[in-house]
Coordinates of C-alpha atoms in Angstrom, one line a residue:
Chain A
M1 CA -36.1 -0.1 20.7
R2 CA -33.0 -1.9 22.0
E3 CA -34.0 -5.0 20.0
H4 CA -34.5 -2.8 16.9
I5 CA -31.0 -1.3 17.2
S6 CA -29.5 -4.7 17.7
V7 CA -31.2 -6.0 14.5
Q8 CA -29.9 -3.0 12.5
Y9 CA -26.5 -3.5 13.9
D10 CA -26.4 -7.2 12.9
Q11 CA -27.6 -6.2 9.4
E12 CA -24.8 -3.7 9.2
L13 CA -22.2 -6.2 10.1
E14 CA -23.7 -8.7 7.7
S15 CA -23.7 -6.1 5.0
I16 CA -19.9 -5.4 5.6
R17 CA -19.3 -9.1 5.4
A18 CA -21.3 -9.6 2.2
Q19 CA -19.7 -6.7 0.4
L20 CA -16.2 -7.8 1.5
I21 CA -17.0 -11.2 0.0
E22 CA -18.2 -9.5 -3.2
M23 CA -15.1 -7.4 -3.4
A24 CA -12.8 -10.3 -2.7
G25 CA -14.5 -12.3 -5.5
I26 CA -14.0 -9.6 -8.1
V27 CA -10.4 -9.2 -7.2
E28 CA -9.7 -12.9 -7.3
R29 CA -11.3 -13.0 -10.8
Q30 CA -9.2 -10.0 -11.8
L31 CA -6.0 -11.9 -10.8
E32 CA -7.0 -15.0 -12.8
Q33 CA -7.9 -12.9 -15.8
A34 CA -4.7 -10.8 -15.6
G35 CA -2.8 -14.1 -15.6
Q36 CA -4.7 -15.3 -18.7
A37 CA -4.0 -12.0 -20.4
L38 CA -0.3 -12.3 -19.7
L39 CA 0.3 -16.0 -20.2
R40 CA -2.0 -16.5 -23.2
Q41 CA -1.7 -13.1 -24.8
S42 CA -5.4 -12.8 -24.9
S43 CA -7.1 -9.4 -25.0
E44 CA -10.5 -10.3 -23.8
P45 CA -9.6 -11.1 -20.2
A46 CA -7.4 -8.0 -20.1
D47 CA -10.4 -5.8 -21.0
A48 CA -12.4 -7.5 -18.3
V49 CA -9.8 -6.8 -15.6
I50 CA -9.7 -3.1 -16.5
A51 CA -13.5 -2.9 -16.6
A52 CA -13.8 -4.3 -13.1
D53 CA -11.6 -1.6 -11.6
A54 CA -14.3 0.9 -11.0
E55 CA -16.5 -1.6 -9.1
V56 CA -13.6 -2.6 -6.9
N57 CA -13.0 1.1 -6.1
R58 CA -16.6 1.7 -5.4
L59 CA -16.8 -1.3 -3.0
E60 CA -13.7 -0.1 -1.1
V61 CA -15.3 3.2 -0.4
T62 CA -18.6 1.7 0.5
I63 CA -17.1 -0.8 2.9
D64 CA -14.8 1.7 4.4
D65 CA -17.8 4.1 5.1
L66 CA -19.9 1.3 6.5
C67 CA -17.0 0.3 8.9
S68 CA -16.5 3.8 10.1
H69 CA -20.3 4.2 10.6
V70 CA -20.5 1.0 12.7
I71 CA -17.5 2.1 14.9
V72 CA -19.0 5.5 15.4
R73 CA -22.6 4.5 16.0
R74 CA -22.6 1.0 17.4
Q75 CA -19.7 0.7 19.8
P76 CA -19.0 -2.8 18.6
T77 CA -17.7 -5.5 21.0
A78 CA -14.0 -6.4 21.0
S79 CA -14.4 -9.3 18.5
D80 CA -16.7 -7.4 16.1
L81 CA -14.4 -4.4 16.3
R82 CA -11.4 -6.5 15.4
F83 CA -13.2 -7.9 12.4
I84 CA -14.0 -4.3 11.4
L85 CA -10.4 -3.1 11.8
V86 CA -9.1 -6.0 9.9
T87 CA -11.6 -5.3 7.1
I88 CA -10.6 -1.6 7.0
K89 CA -7.0 -2.7 6.4
S90 CA -7.7 -5.7 4.1
I91 CA -9.8 -3.6 1.6
T92 CA -6.8 -1.3 1.0
D93 CA -4.7 -4.3 0.1
L94 CA -7.5 -5.8 -2.0
E95 CA -7.9 -2.6 -3.9
R96 CA -4.2 -2.4 -4.6
I97 CA -4.2 -6.0 -5.8
G98 CA -6.8 -4.9 -8.3
D99 CA -4.6 -2.0 -9.3
E100 CA -1.7 -4.3 -10.0
C101 CA -3.9 -6.6 -12.0
S102 CA -5.0 -3.6 -14.1
R103 CA -1.3 -2.7 -14.7
I104 CA -0.6 -6.3 -15.8
A105 CA -3.6 -6.3 -18.1
K106 CA -2.6 -3.0 -19.7
M107 CA 0.9 -4.3 -20.3
A108 CA -0.5 -7.6 -21.6
L109 CA -2.5 -5.7 -24.2
D110 CA 0.7 -4.0 -25.3
L111 CA 2.7 -7.2 -25.3
A112 CA 0.0 -8.9 -27.4
I113 CA 0.7 -6.7 -30.3
R114 CA 4.4 -7.2 -30.1
A115 CA 5.6 -10.6 -29.1
P116 CA 4.3 -13.6 -27.2
I117 CA 7.3 -13.3 -25.0
S118 CA 6.1 -14.5 -21.6
T119 CA 6.3 -18.2 -22.7
R120 CA 10.1 -17.8 -22.8
F121 CA 10.0 -17.4 -19.0
P122 CA 8.3 -20.4 -17.4
E123 CA 8.7 -18.7 -14.1
F124 CA 5.7 -16.5 -14.9
E125 CA 3.4 -19.5 -14.9
E126 CA 4.9 -20.5 -11.5
I127 CA 4.7 -17.0 -9.8
Q128 CA 1.2 -16.5 -11.2
K129 CA 0.0 -19.8 -9.8
T130 CA 1.6 -19.2 -6.5
V131 CA 0.0 -15.7 -5.9
E132 CA -3.4 -16.9 -7.1
G133 CA -3.2 -19.6 -4.5
M134 CA -2.0 -17.2 -1.8
L135 CA -4.9 -14.8 -2.5
R136 CA -7.5 -17.6 -2.6
D137 CA -6.3 -19.1 0.7
V138 CA -5.7 -15.9 2.5
L139 CA -9.3 -14.8 1.7
R140 CA -10.5 -18.2 3.0
A141 CA -8.4 -17.6 6.1
L142 CA -9.9 -14.2 6.5
F143 CA -13.5 -15.3 6.4
R144 CA -12.9 -18.3 8.6
V145 CA -10.4 -16.6 10.9
D146 CA -8.1 -19.5 10.2
T147 CA -4.7 -18.5 11.6
E148 CA -3.0 -21.7 10.6
M149 CA -3.9 -21.1 6.9
A150 CA -2.9 -17.4 7.3
A151 CA 0.5 -18.4 8.6
E152 CA 0.9 -20.9 5.8
V153 CA 0.1 -18.2 3.2
I154 CA 2.6 -15.8 4.8
A155 CA 5.3 -18.5 4.6
R156 CA 4.6 -18.9 0.8
D157 CA 5.6 -15.3 0.1
K158 CA 9.3 -16.3 0.5
G159 CA 8.9 -18.6 -2.6
V160 CA 7.3 -15.7 -4.5
D161 CA 10.3 -13.5 -3.7
R162 CA 12.7 -16.2 -4.8
T163 CA 10.9 -16.7 -8.2
Y164 CA 10.7 -13.0 -8.6
K165 CA 14.5 -12.6 -8.2
T166 CA 15.1 -15.4 -10.7
L167 CA 12.8 -13.7 -13.2
V168 CA 14.4 -10.3 -12.8
A169 CA 17.9 -11.9 -13.3
R170 CA 16.7 -13.8 -16.4
I171 CA 14.8 -10.9 -18.0
T172 CA 17.8 -8.6 -17.4
A173 CA 20.2 -11.1 -19.0
E174 CA 17.8 -11.4 -22.0
M175 CA 17.8 -7.6 -22.3
E176 CA 21.5 -7.6 -22.7
Q177 CA 21.4 -10.4 -25.2
Q178 CA 18.4 -9.2 -27.2
P179 CA 18.4 -5.4 -27.1
G180 CA 15.8 -5.4 -29.9
D181 CA 13.3 -6.8 -27.4
L182 CA 14.1 -4.3 -24.8
R183 CA 10.7 -2.6 -24.5
S184 CA 8.7 -5.9 -24.3
L185 CA 11.2 -7.2 -21.8
L186 CA 10.8 -4.1 -19.7
D187 CA 7.0 -4.6 -19.7
L188 CA 7.6 -8.1 -18.5
L189 CA 9.8 -6.8 -15.8
W190 CA 6.9 -4.6 -14.6
C191 CA 4.5 -7.5 -14.7
A192 CA 6.9 -9.6 -12.6
R193 CA 7.1 -6.7 -10.1
S194 CA 3.3 -6.4 -10.0
L195 CA 2.9 -10.2 -9.3
E196 CA 5.5 -9.9 -6.5
R197 CA 3.6 -7.0 -5.0
I198 CA 0.4 -9.0 -5.1
G199 CA 2.1 -11.7 -3.0
D200 CA 3.1 -8.9 -0.5
H201 CA -0.5 -7.7 -0.3
A202 CA -1.8 -11.3 0.3
K203 CA 0.8 -11.7 3.0
N204 CA -0.4 -8.4 4.6
V205 CA -4.0 -9.7 4.8
G206 CA -2.6 -12.9 6.4
E207 CA -0.9 -10.8 9.1
Y208 CA -4.2 -9.0 9.8
V209 CA -6.0 -12.3 10.2
I210 CA -3.5 -13.5 12.8
Y211 CA -3.8 -10.1 14.5
L212 CA -7.6 -10.5 14.4
S213 CA -7.6 -13.7 16.3
H214 CA -4.7 -13.2 18.6
G215 CA -5.1 -9.5 19.2
Y216 CA -1.5 -8.7 19.0
D217 CA 0.8 -7.6 16.3
I218 CA 3.0 -10.0 14.4
R219 CA 4.2 -7.7 11.8
H220 CA 7.9 -7.0 11.4
Q221 CA 8.9 -10.1 13.3
P222 CA 11.0 -12.9 11.9
L223 CA 8.9 -15.6 10.1
E224 CA 9.7 -18.4 12.5
A225 CA 8.2 -16.4 15.4
K226 CA 5.1 -15.6 13.3
Q227 CA 4.5 -19.2 12.5
R228 CA 5.2 -20.4 16.0
E229 CA 2.7 -17.9 17.3
A230 CA 0.0 -18.7 14.7
L231 CA 0.3 -22.4 14.8
G232 CA 1.0 -22.8 18.6
A233 CA -1.3 -20.4 20.3
S234 CA -5.0 -20.9 20.7
H235 CA -7.6 -18.3 19.9
D236 CA -7.8 -15.9 22.8
D237 CA -11.1 -14.2 22.0
Chain B
M1 CA -12.7 7.9 38.8
R2 CA -14.4 9.5 35.8
E3 CA -11.9 12.3 35.9
H4 CA -9.0 9.8 36.2
I5 CA -10.1 7.9 33.1
S6 CA -10.5 11.1 31.2
V7 CA -6.9 12.1 32.0
Q8 CA -5.7 8.7 30.9
Y9 CA -7.7 9.0 27.7
D10 CA -6.2 12.4 27.0
Q11 CA -2.8 11.0 27.6
E12 CA -3.4 8.2 25.2
L13 CA -4.5 10.5 22.5
E14 CA -1.5 12.7 23.1
S15 CA 0.7 9.7 23.0
I16 CA -0.7 8.7 19.6
R17 CA -0.1 12.2 18.3
A18 CA 3.4 12.4 19.7
Q19 CA 4.4 9.1 18.2
L20 CA 2.8 9.9 14.9
I21 CA 4.9 13.1 14.8
E22 CA 8.0 11.1 15.6
M23 CA 7.3 8.6 12.9
A24 CA 6.5 11.3 10.3
G25 CA 9.8 13.1 11.2
I26 CA 11.9 9.9 10.7
V27 CA 10.2 9.2 7.3
E28 CA 10.7 12.8 6.1
R29 CA 14.4 12.5 7.0
Q30 CA 14.6 9.1 5.2
L31 CA 13.2 10.7 2.0
E32 CA 15.7 13.6 2.1
Q33 CA 18.6 11.2 2.8
A34 CA 17.4 8.8 0.0
G35 CA 17.5 11.8 -2.3
Q36 CA 21.0 12.7 -1.2
A37 CA 22.2 9.2 -1.7
L38 CA 20.7 9.0 -5.2
L39 CA 21.6 12.5 -6.4
R40 CA 25.0 12.9 -4.8
Q41 CA 26.0 9.2 -4.9
S42 CA 26.9 9.4 -1.3
S43 CA 26.9 6.2 0.8
E44 CA 26.5 7.8 4.3
P45 CA 22.9 9.0 3.9
A46 CA 22.0 5.7 2.2
D47 CA 23.2 3.8 5.3
A48 CA 21.2 6.1 7.5
V49 CA 18.0 5.5 5.6
I50 CA 18.4 1.7 5.9
A51 CA 19.2 2.0 9.6
A52 CA 16.0 3.9 10.3
D53 CA 13.8 1.2 8.8
A54 CA 13.5 -0.8 12.0
E55 CA 12.4 2.2 14.1
V56 CA 9.7 3.2 11.5
N57 CA 8.4 -0.4 11.6
R58 CA 8.4 -0.4 15.4
L59 CA 6.5 2.9 15.6
E60 CA 3.9 1.7 13.1
V61 CA 3.1 -1.3 15.2
T62 CA 3.1 0.7 18.5
I63 CA 0.8 3.4 17.1
D64 CA -1.5 0.8 15.5
D65 CA -1.8 -1.0 18.8
L66 CA -2.5 2.3 20.7
C67 CA -5.2 3.3 18.2
S68 CA -7.0 -0.1 18.5
H69 CA -6.7 0.1 22.3
V70 CA -8.3 3.5 22.4
I71 CA -11.1 2.5 20.1
V72 CA -11.8 -0.6 22.1
R73 CA -11.5 0.9 25.6
R74 CA -12.4 4.6 25.4
Q75 CA -15.3 4.9 22.9
P76 CA -13.8 8.0 21.5
T77 CA -16.1 10.9 20.2
A78 CA -16.7 11.3 16.5
S79 CA -13.8 13.8 15.9
D80 CA -11.3 11.8 18.1
L81 CA -12.4 8.7 16.3
R82 CA -11.9 10.2 12.9
F83 CA -8.4 11.3 13.9
I84 CA -7.6 7.7 15.0
L85 CA -9.0 6.1 11.9
V86 CA -7.0 8.6 9.7
T87 CA -3.9 7.7 11.8
I88 CA -4.4 4.0 11.3
K89 CA -4.5 4.5 7.6
S90 CA -1.7 7.1 7.4
I91 CA 0.8 5.0 9.2
T92 CA 0.5 2.3 6.6
D93 CA 1.4 4.8 3.9
L94 CA 4.2 6.3 6.0
E95 CA 5.7 2.9 6.6
R96 CA 5.5 2.2 2.8
I97 CA 7.2 5.5 2.0
G98 CA 10.0 4.4 4.4
D99 CA 10.2 1.1 2.5
E100 CA 10.5 2.9 -0.9
C101 CA 13.3 5.1 0.6
S102 CA 15.2 2.0 1.7
R103 CA 14.8 0.6 -1.8
I104 CA 16.2 3.8 -3.3
A105 CA 19.0 3.8 -0.8
K106 CA 20.0 0.2 -1.6
M107 CA 20.1 1.0 -5.3
A108 CA 22.0 4.2 -4.7
L109 CA 24.7 2.2 -2.9
D110 CA 24.9 0.0 -5.9
L111 CA 24.9 2.9 -8.4
A112 CA 27.7 4.5 -6.3
I113 CA 30.1 1.8 -7.2
R114 CA 29.2 1.8 -10.9
A115 CA 28.5 5.2 -12.4
P116 CA 27.3 8.6 -11.2
I117 CA 24.5 8.3 -13.7
S118 CA 21.6 10.2 -12.1
T119 CA 23.0 13.5 -13.1
R120 CA 22.3 12.7 -16.7
F121 CA 18.6 12.9 -15.9
P122 CA 17.8 16.3 -14.3
E123 CA 14.2 15.1 -13.9
F124 CA 15.4 13.2 -10.8
E125 CA 16.2 16.4 -9.0
E126 CA 12.7 17.7 -10.0
I127 CA 10.7 14.6 -9.0
Q128 CA 12.7 14.3 -5.7
K129 CA 12.0 17.9 -4.8
T130 CA 8.3 17.6 -5.6
V131 CA 7.7 14.4 -3.5
E132 CA 9.7 15.9 -0.6
G133 CA 7.5 19.0 -0.7
M134 CA 4.3 16.8 -1.0
L135 CA 5.3 14.7 2.0
R136 CA 6.2 17.8 4.1
D137 CA 3.0 19.6 3.3
V138 CA 0.7 16.6 3.6
L139 CA 2.1 16.0 7.1
R140 CA 1.5 19.6 8.0
A141 CA -2.0 19.3 6.6
L142 CA -2.6 16.1 8.6
F143 CA -1.5 17.7 12.0
R144 CA -3.4 20.9 11.4
V145 CA -6.4 19.2 9.6
D146 CA -5.8 21.7 6.8
T147 CA -8.0 20.5 3.9
E148 CA -6.9 23.3 1.5
M149 CA -3.3 22.2 1.8
A150 CA -4.3 18.5 1.5
A151 CA -6.2 19.3 -1.7
E152 CA -3.2 21.2 -3.0
V153 CA -0.9 18.3 -2.3
I154 CA -3.3 15.9 -4.1
A155 CA -3.2 18.2 -7.1
R156 CA 0.6 18.1 -7.2
D157 CA 0.6 14.3 -7.8
K158 CA -0.3 14.9 -11.5
G159 CA 3.0 16.7 -11.9
V160 CA 4.9 13.7 -10.4
D161 CA 3.1 11.3 -12.8
R162 CA 4.1 13.5 -15.7
T163 CA 7.8 13.8 -14.7
Y164 CA 7.8 10.0 -14.0
K165 CA 6.6 9.3 -17.5
T166 CA 9.2 11.5 -19.0
L167 CA 11.9 9.8 -16.9
V168 CA 10.8 6.3 -17.9
A169 CA 10.8 7.4 -21.6
R170 CA 14.2 8.9 -21.4
I171 CA 15.8 6.1 -19.4
T172 CA 14.3 3.5 -21.8
A173 CA 15.7 5.4 -24.8
E174 CA 19.1 5.5 -23.1
M175 CA 19.0 1.8 -22.5
E176 CA 18.6 1.3 -26.2
Q177 CA 21.5 3.6 -27.0
Q178 CA 23.8 2.6 -24.2
P179 CA 23.3 -1.2 -23.7
G180 CA 26.5 -1.3 -21.7
D181 CA 24.8 0.8 -19.0
L182 CA 21.7 -1.4 -18.9
R183 CA 21.9 -2.5 -15.3
S184 CA 22.6 0.9 -13.9
L185 CA 19.8 2.3 -16.0
L186 CA 17.5 -0.4 -14.7
D187 CA 18.3 0.6 -11.1
L188 CA 17.5 4.2 -12.0
L189 CA 14.2 3.1 -13.4
W190 CA 13.3 1.3 -10.1
C191 CA 14.3 4.5 -8.2
A192 CA 12.0 6.6 -10.4
R193 CA 9.2 4.1 -9.8
S194 CA 9.8 4.3 -6.0
L195 CA 9.6 8.1 -6.1
E196 CA 6.4 8.0 -8.1
R197 CA 5.0 5.6 -5.5
I198 CA 6.0 8.0 -2.7
G199 CA 3.9 10.7 -4.4
D200 CA 1.0 8.3 -4.4
H201 CA 1.3 7.6 -0.7
A202 CA 1.5 11.3 0.1
K203 CA -1.7 11.8 -2.0
N204 CA -3.4 9.0 0.0
V205 CA -2.6 10.8 3.2
G206 CA -4.1 14.0 1.7
E207 CA -7.3 12.1 0.9
Y208 CA -7.6 10.8 4.5
V209 CA -7.1 14.4 5.8
I210 CA -10.0 15.6 3.7
Y211 CA -12.0 12.6 4.8
L212 CA -11.1 13.4 8.4
S213 CA -12.5 16.9 8.3
H214 CA -15.5 16.4 6.0
G215 CA -16.4 12.9 7.1
Y216 CA -17.1 11.7 3.6
D217 CA -15.0 9.9 1.1
I218 CA -13.3 11.7 -1.8
R219 CA -11.3 8.8 -3.1
H220 CA -11.8 7.6 -6.6
Q221 CA -13.5 10.8 -7.7
P222 CA -12.1 13.1 -10.4
L223 CA -9.6 15.6 -9.2
E224 CA -11.8 18.7 -9.9
A225 CA -14.5 17.4 -7.7
K226 CA -12.0 16.7 -4.9
Q227 CA -10.6 20.1 -5.0
R228 CA -14.0 21.8 -5.2
E229 CA -15.0 19.8 -2.2
A230 CA -11.9 20.6 -0.2
L231 CA -11.6 24.2 -1.1
G232 CA -15.3 25.1 -1.2
A233 CA -16.8 23.4 1.8
S234 CA -16.3 24.5 5.4
H235 CA -15.3 22.2 8.2
D236 CA -18.4 20.3 9.3
D237 CA -17.0 19.0 12.6

């Protein structure tokens, strides 16, 4: 009987892990496709992003339920429990990345009819590439519990914020000079904001990963301290 | 010994509850003050909002740590555990409401130097009042595990979205007519967006409350189903 429960428990943990990997894969694809929709003004990837939304939502709910179930029924050990708590937090951020991708995709569909305007702002290519890399690497950090990589992803968010500020300043200046393009430019501003938020969500996941391995909270601390902590300390679990 | 642990455990749960109430109170006050800063172009409440940010962040980390500690050490019962899981999720949304308030406060400080512009859009008064009410009531619903009130708060978010859409349309039209006010109008647009997001966060907390009492997930279901569920079913815990 004990054996039987332990096998079930392992299966449940494995199922959480498998579905988290599936959800992460879909959201990664959504981000790539949102970027294609925005930068190439192509409607096909935009439709794909929006279509994937329901599946991401479904996975969030399923994983969340599974995690609660395991906590209630299985009394997981400290390290399993940490993985579950980090999962509960990460899926919220992943779901919100999916939402931001859908917003970008919808605006890209709008922009496509109006003007291929994003090419006027090379910073879009840059910020898109950076947040794609952040998401890819923070997911890798999550599955491998790699705190060095997590800290490195957190550090990259500063660059996203810088590029975002430049973009906002440039788009705003363009609004004043080209009032006829105001609505398209406004949509671009929302897209820039969504990309900046995606960077924030990736950073959040990075902070959970460090929490997962060190068992103490690095949020709301200056970056230097975070990095020192993540890079210097050894796993204590 | 058993008795001793049980007393400690009760104290820990009480401490989570007390600190959650404290955090909720601060964030509620931040939202009111952000509204005053925006609608009355007053800098004093804006400064207060920004000053409170550090305390909200500190409380989020402390409560989160306490919750993890109780889960790891105390093997809480199903209903205590649900309260803890809902708390873990709610504090993220509360912290983000605080962030949005700080954003509004910073923009209100900017607007104050430029033009008392928000009075041109009476919808601000309306959306501010609605999200303040949503936050107040969803917190009450959270502490009393009142699913009827939670469902009612969730339903109000539709109204926020409607007012937000009207605001965006009106501000955008004004941008085209008054290009000289573009930068102030853009700040107002960000403020409207922040208020709309605060409504979303209040709605999230409402969904956790219903989850807390029914033990099953209502997210990503149509509103009618949610309400039926919340209003029709009796507490099953």
